[in-house]
Short mmCIF file of C-alpha atoms in Angstrom, two decimals:
data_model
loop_
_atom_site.label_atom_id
_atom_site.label_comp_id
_atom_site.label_asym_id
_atom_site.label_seq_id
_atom_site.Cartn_x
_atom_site.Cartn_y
_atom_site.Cartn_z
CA UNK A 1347 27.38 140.58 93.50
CA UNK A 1348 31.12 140.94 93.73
CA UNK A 1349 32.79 142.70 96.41
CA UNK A 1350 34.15 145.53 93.95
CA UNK A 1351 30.74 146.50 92.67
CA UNK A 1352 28.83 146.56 96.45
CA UNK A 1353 32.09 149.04 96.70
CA UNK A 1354 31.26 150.74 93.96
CA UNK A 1355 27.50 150.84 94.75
CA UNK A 1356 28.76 151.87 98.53
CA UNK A 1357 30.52 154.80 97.44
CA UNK A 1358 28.14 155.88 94.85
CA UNK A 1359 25.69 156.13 97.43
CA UNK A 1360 27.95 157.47 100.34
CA UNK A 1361 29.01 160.18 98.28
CA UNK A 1362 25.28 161.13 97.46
CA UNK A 1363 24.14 161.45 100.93
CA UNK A 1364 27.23 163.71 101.51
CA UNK A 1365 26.26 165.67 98.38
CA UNK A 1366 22.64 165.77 100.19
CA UNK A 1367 24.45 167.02 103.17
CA UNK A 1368 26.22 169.51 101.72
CA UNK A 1369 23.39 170.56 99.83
CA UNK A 1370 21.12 170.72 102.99
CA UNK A 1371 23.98 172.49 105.29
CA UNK A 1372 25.11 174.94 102.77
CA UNK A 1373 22.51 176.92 104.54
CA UNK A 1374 24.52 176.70 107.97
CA UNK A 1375 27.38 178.48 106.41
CA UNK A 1376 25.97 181.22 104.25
CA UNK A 1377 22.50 182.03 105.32
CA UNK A 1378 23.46 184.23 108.30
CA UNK A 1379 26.00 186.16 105.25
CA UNK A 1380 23.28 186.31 102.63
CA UNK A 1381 20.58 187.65 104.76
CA UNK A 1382 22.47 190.69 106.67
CA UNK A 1383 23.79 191.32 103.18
CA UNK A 1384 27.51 190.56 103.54
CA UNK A 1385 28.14 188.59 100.61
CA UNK A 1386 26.04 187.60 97.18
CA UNK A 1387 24.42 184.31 97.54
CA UNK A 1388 26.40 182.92 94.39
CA UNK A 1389 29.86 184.41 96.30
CA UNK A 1390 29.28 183.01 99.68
CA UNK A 1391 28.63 179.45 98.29
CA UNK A 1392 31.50 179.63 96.66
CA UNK A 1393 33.73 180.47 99.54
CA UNK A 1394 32.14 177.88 101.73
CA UNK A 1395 32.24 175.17 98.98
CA UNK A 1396 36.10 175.65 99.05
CA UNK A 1397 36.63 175.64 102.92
CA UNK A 1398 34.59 172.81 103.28
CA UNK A 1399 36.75 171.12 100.62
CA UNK A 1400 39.93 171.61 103.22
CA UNK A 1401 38.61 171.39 106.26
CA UNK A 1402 38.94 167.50 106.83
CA UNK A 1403 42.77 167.98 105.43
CA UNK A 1404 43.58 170.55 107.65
CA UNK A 1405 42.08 168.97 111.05
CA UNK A 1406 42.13 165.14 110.37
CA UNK A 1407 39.32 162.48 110.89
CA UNK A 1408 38.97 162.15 114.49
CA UNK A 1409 35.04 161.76 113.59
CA UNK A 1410 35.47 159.26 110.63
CA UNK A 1411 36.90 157.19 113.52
CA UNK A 1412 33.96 157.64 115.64
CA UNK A 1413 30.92 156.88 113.53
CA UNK A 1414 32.55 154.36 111.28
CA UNK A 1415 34.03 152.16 114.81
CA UNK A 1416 32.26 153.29 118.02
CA UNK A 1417 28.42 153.10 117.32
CA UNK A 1418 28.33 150.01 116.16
CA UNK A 1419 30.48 146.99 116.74
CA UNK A 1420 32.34 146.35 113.24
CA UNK A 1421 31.85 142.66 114.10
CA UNK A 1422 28.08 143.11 113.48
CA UNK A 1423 28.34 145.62 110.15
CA UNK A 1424 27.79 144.49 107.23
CA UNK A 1425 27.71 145.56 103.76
CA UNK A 1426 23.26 145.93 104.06
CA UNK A 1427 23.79 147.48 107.06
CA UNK A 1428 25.94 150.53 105.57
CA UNK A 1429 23.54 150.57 102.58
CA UNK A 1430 20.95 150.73 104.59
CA UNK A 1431 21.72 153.39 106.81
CA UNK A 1432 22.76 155.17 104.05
CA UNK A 1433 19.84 155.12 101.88
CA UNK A 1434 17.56 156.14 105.01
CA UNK A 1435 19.78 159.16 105.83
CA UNK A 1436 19.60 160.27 102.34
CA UNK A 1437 15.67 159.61 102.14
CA UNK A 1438 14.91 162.04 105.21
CA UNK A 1439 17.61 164.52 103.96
CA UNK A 1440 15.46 164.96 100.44
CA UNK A 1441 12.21 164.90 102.78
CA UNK A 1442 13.08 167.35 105.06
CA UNK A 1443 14.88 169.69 102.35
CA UNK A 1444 11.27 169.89 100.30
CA UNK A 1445 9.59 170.94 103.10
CA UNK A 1446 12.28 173.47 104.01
CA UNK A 1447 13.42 172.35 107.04
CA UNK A 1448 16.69 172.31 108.21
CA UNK A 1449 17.34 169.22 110.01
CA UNK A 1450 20.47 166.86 111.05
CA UNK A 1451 22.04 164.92 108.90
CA UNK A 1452 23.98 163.52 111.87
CA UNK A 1453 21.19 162.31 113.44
CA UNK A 1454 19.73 161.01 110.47
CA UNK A 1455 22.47 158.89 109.76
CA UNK A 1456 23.68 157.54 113.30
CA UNK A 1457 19.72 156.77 113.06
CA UNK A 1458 20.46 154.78 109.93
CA UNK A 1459 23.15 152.72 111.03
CA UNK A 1460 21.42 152.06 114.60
CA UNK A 1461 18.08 150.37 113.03
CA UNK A 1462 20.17 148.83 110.43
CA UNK A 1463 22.55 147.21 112.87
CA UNK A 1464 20.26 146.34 115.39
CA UNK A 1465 17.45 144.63 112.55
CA UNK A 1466 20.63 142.86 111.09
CA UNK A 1467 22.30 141.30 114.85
CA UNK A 1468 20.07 142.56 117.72
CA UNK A 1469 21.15 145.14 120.26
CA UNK A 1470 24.00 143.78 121.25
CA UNK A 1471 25.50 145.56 117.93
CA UNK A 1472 25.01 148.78 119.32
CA UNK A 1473 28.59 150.05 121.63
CA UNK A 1474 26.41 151.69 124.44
CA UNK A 1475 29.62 154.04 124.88
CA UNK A 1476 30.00 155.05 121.24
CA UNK A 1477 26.72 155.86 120.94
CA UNK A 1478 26.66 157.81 124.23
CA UNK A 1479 29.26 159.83 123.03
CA UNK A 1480 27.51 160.76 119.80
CA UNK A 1481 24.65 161.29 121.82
CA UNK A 1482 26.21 163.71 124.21
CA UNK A 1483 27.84 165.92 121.32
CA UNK A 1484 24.63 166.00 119.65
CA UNK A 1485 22.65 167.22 122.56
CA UNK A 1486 24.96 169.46 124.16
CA UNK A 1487 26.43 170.91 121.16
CA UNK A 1488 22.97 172.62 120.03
CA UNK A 1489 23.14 174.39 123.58
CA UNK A 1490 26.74 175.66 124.00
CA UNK A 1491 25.83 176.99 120.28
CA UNK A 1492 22.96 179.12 121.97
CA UNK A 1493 25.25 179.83 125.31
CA UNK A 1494 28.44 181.10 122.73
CA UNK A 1495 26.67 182.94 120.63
CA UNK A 1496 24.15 184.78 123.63
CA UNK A 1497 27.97 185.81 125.75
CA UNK A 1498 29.44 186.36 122.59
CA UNK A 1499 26.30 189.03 121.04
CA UNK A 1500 26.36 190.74 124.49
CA UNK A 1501 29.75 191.57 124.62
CA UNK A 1502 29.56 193.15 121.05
CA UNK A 1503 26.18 195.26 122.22
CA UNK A 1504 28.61 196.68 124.51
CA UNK A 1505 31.43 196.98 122.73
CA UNK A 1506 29.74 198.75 119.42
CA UNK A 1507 27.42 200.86 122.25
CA UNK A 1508 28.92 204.05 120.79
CA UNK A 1509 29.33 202.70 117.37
CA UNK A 1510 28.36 204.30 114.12
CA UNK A 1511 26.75 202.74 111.71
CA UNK A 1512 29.99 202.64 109.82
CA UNK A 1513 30.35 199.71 112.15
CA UNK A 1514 28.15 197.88 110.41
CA UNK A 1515 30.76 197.89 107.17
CA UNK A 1516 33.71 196.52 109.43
CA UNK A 1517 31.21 193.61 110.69
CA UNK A 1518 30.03 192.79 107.00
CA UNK A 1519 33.70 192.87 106.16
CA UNK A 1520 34.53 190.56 109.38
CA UNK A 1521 31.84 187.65 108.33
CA UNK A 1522 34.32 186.70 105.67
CA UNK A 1523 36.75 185.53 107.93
CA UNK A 1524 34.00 183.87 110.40
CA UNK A 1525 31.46 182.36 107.52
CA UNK A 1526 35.41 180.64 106.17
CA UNK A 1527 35.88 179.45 110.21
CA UNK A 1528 32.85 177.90 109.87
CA UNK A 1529 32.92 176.22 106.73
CA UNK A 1530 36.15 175.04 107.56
CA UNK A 1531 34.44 173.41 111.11
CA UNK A 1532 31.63 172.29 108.87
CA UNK A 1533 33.79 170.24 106.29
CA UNK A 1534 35.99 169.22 109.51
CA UNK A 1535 33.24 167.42 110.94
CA UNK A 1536 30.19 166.75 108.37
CA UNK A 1537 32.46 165.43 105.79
CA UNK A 1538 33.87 162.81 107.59
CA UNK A 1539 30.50 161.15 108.37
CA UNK A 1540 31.07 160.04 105.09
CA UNK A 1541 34.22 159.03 105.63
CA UNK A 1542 33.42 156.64 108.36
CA UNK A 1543 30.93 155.03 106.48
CA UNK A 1544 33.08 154.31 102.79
CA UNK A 1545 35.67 152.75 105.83
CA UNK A 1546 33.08 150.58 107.60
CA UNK A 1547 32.37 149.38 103.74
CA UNK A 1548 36.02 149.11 103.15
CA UNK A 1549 36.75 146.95 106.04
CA UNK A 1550 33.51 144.91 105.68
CA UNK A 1551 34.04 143.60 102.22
CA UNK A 1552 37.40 142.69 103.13
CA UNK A 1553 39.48 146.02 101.38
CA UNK A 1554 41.63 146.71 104.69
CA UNK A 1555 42.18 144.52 107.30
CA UNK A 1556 41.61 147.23 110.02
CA UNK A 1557 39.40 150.46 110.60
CA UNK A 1558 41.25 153.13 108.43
CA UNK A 1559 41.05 155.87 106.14
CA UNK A 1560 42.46 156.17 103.39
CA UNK A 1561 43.33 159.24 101.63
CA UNK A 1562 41.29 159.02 98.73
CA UNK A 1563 38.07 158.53 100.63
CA UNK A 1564 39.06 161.79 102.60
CA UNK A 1565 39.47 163.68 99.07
CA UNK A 1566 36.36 161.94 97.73
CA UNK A 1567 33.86 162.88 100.47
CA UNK A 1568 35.41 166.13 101.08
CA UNK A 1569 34.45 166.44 96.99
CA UNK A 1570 31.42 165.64 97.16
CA UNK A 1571 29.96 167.80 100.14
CA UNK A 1572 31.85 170.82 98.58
CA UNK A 1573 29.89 170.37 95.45
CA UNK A 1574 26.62 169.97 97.29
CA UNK A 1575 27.38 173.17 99.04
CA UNK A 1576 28.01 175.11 95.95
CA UNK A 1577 24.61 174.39 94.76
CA UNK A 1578 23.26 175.37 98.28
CA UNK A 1579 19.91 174.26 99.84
CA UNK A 1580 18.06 177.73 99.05
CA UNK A 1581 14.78 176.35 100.70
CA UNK A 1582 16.66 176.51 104.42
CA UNK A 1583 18.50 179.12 103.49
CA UNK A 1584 15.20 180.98 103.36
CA UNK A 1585 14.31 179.42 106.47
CA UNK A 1586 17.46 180.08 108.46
CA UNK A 1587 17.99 183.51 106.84
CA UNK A 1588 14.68 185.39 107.24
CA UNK A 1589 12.22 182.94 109.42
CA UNK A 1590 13.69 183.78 113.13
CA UNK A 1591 14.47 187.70 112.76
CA UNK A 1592 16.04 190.27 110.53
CA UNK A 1593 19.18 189.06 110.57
CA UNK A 1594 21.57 192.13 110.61
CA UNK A 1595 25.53 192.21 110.54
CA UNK A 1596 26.41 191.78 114.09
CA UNK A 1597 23.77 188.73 114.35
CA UNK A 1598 25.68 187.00 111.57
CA UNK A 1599 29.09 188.10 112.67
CA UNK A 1600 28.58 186.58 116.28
CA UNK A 1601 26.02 183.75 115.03
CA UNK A 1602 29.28 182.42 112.75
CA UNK A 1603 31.98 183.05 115.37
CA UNK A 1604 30.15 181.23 118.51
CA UNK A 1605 29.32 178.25 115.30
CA UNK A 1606 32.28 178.15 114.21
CA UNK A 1607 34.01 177.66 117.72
CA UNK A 1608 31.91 174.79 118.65
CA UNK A 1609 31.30 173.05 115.85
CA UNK A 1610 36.09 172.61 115.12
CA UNK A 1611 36.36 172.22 119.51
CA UNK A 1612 34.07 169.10 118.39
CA UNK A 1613 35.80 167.92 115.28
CA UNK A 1614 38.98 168.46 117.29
CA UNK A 1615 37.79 165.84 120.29
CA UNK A 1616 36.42 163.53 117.51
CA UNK A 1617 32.56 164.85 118.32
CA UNK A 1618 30.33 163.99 115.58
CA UNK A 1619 27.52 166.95 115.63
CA UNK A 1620 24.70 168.58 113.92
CA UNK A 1621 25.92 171.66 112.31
CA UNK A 1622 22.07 172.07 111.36
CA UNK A 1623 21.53 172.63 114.85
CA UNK A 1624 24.11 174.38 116.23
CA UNK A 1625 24.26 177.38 113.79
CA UNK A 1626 20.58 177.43 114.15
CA UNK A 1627 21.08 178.02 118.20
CA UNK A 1628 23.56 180.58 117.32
CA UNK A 1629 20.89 182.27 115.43
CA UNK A 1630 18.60 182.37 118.14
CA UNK A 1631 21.01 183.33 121.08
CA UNK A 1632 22.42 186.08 118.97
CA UNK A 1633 18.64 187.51 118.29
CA UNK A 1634 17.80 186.78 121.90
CA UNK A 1635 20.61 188.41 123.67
CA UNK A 1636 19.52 191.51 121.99
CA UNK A 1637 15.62 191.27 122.59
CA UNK A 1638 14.10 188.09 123.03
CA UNK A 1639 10.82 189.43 121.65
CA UNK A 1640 12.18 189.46 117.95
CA UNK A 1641 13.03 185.84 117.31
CA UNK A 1642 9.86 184.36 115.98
CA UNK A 1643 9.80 181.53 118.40
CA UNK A 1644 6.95 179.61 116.49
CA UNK A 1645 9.05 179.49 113.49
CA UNK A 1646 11.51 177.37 115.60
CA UNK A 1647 8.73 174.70 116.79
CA UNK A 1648 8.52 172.99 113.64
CA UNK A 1649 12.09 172.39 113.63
CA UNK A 1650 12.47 171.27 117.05
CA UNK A 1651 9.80 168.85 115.78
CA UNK A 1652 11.94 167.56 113.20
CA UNK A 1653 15.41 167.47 115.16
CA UNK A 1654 13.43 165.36 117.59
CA UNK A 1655 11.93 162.80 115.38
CA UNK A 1656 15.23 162.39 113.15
CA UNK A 1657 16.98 159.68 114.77
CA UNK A 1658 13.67 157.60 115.44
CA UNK A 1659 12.65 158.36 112.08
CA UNK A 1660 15.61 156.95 110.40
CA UNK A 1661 16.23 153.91 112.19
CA UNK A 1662 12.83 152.73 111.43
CA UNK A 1663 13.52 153.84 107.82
CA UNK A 1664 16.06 151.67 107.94
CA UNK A 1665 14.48 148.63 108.94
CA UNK A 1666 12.53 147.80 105.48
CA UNK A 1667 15.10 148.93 103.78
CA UNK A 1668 18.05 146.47 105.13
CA UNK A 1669 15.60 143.72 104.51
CA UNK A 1670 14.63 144.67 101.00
CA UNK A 1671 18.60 144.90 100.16
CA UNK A 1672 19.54 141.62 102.16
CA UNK A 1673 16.65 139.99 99.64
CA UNK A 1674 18.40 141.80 97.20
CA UNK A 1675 22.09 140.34 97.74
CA UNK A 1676 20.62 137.02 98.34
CA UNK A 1677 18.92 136.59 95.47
CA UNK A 1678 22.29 138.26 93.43
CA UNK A 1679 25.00 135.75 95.09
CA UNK A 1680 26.20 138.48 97.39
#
């Protein structure tokens, strides 16, 4: 194959595992809004689809830099490796969405690129410090989501202690501006996962002679996970909405803000995490800084399950998959 049509078949992919994403993590951004009863489903997708269009304009591609050049060495990426990983992401995205559970699409494709790479050139392809860093947003994100959101809900208990229920209107009114903040994060850092793969591609088949972005990949991916997100995942929007508690307006209001405030300090510091799981821990330290005994714990098990067996998952995915496409270019001239 020529080098412009494994671009082609690059991006074509790329861009459907960020429409997957979006599709998937629409959920992160509106279920909190839908279920308390904020906005109509149809309204809040729309509003996140178009802050998760900007947000990579508006805060740059510090994470693009870091999945696309720190996980694996570029030296040892080639054009099956980014299919690869891609194709396995995307594969345990449309698993996971059918069963309804809301899982990361991080993980799933740093999992991707990390069997790929290391079937393709051993594990000496793997930059231990790269991947440590991904590692440590991922894990410590989740839990600072949890920590935000528990401070965060007890400060509002006993702020609104004397509140009327009128208070309720000013807090439905308020998740406008905090569901936008966190579509905004979301697109910041989700989209450019994306990114950072079309520019591994880019610079593999010879397009650039360094690591870069270019502007049209940014509007591209940013596109494409908008337009996922406008046709939302309503299966873990279900799940996220109504599965841990009755979601009321002060558990979305402080569920969004304590999201929203990890998820951009990580897109900021070039953090690659799992929105999936850090609006999700937001959900449950919100409902357990009120009473810990109405978060249906058992409806979290599954999930913790899933998050777990993501990145294993995918990088074995991976595995047949780069050989069945290395047969594939061999056998094409690529």
């Amino acid at each position: 194959m020529s080098a412009i049509t494994l671009l082609l078949v690059l991006i074509a992919m790329a861009l459907l595992f960020d429409f997957l994403n979006g599709f998937n993590d629409s959920a992160n951004v509106v279920a909190t809004i839908i279920a308390s009863r904020a906005m109509s489903a149809r309204g809040a997708l729309t509003l996140a689809a178009l802050a998760n269009l900007a947000g990579p304009f508006l805060f740059g591609v510090a994470v693009a830099e870091t999945i696309g050049a720190e996980v694996a060495d570029p030296r040892a990426i080639s054009i099956a490796v980014v299919l690869a990983a891609l194709f396995a992401a995307s594969l345990w995205d449309l698993a996971t969405w059918y069963f309804g559970i809301p899982v990361s699409s991080s993980h799933a494709l740093v999992g991707g690129i990390v069997g790929a790479a290391v079937t393709g050139s051993g594990f000496a392809a793997i930059q231990a410090q790269g991947l440590w860093k991904v590692a440590i947003a991922l894990l410590v994100s989740p839990l600072l989501g949890f920590a935000v959101a528990l401070v965060v809900m007890q400060a509002m208990l006993w702020l609104l202690r004397n509140a009327t229920p009128k208070a309720n209107v000013a807090l439905s009114r308020a998740q406008v501006v905090t569901a936008t903040a966190l579509a905004l994060s979301h697109g910041a850092n989700d989209a450019q996962k994306t990114m950072g793969v079309i520019a591994m591609g880019l610079l593999t088949l010879g397009f650039t002679p360094v690591f870069v972005v270019p502007w049209w990949v940014v509007l591209l991916s940013a596109s494409a996970i908008a337009l996922g997100t406008a046709l939302g995942g309503w299966r873990i929007i279900r799940t996220l909405g109504t599965r841990f508690y009755r979601i009321h307006p002060i558990h979305g209001f402080t569920s969004q803000l304590a999201s929203a405030a990890v998820i951009l300090a990580a897109s900021l510091a070039g953090g690659p995490v799992s929105t999936t799981q850090v609006v999700s821990m937001s959900i449950l330290g919100a409902g357990a800084a009120e009473r810990k005994s109405q978060v249906r714990w058992l409806a979290v098990n599954e999930i913790f399950v899933a998050w777990a067996l993501t990145l294993p998952a995918t990088a074995l995915l991976a595995v047949p998959i780069y050989y069945l496409i290395e047969s594939i270019l061999r056998h094409g001239g690529g």
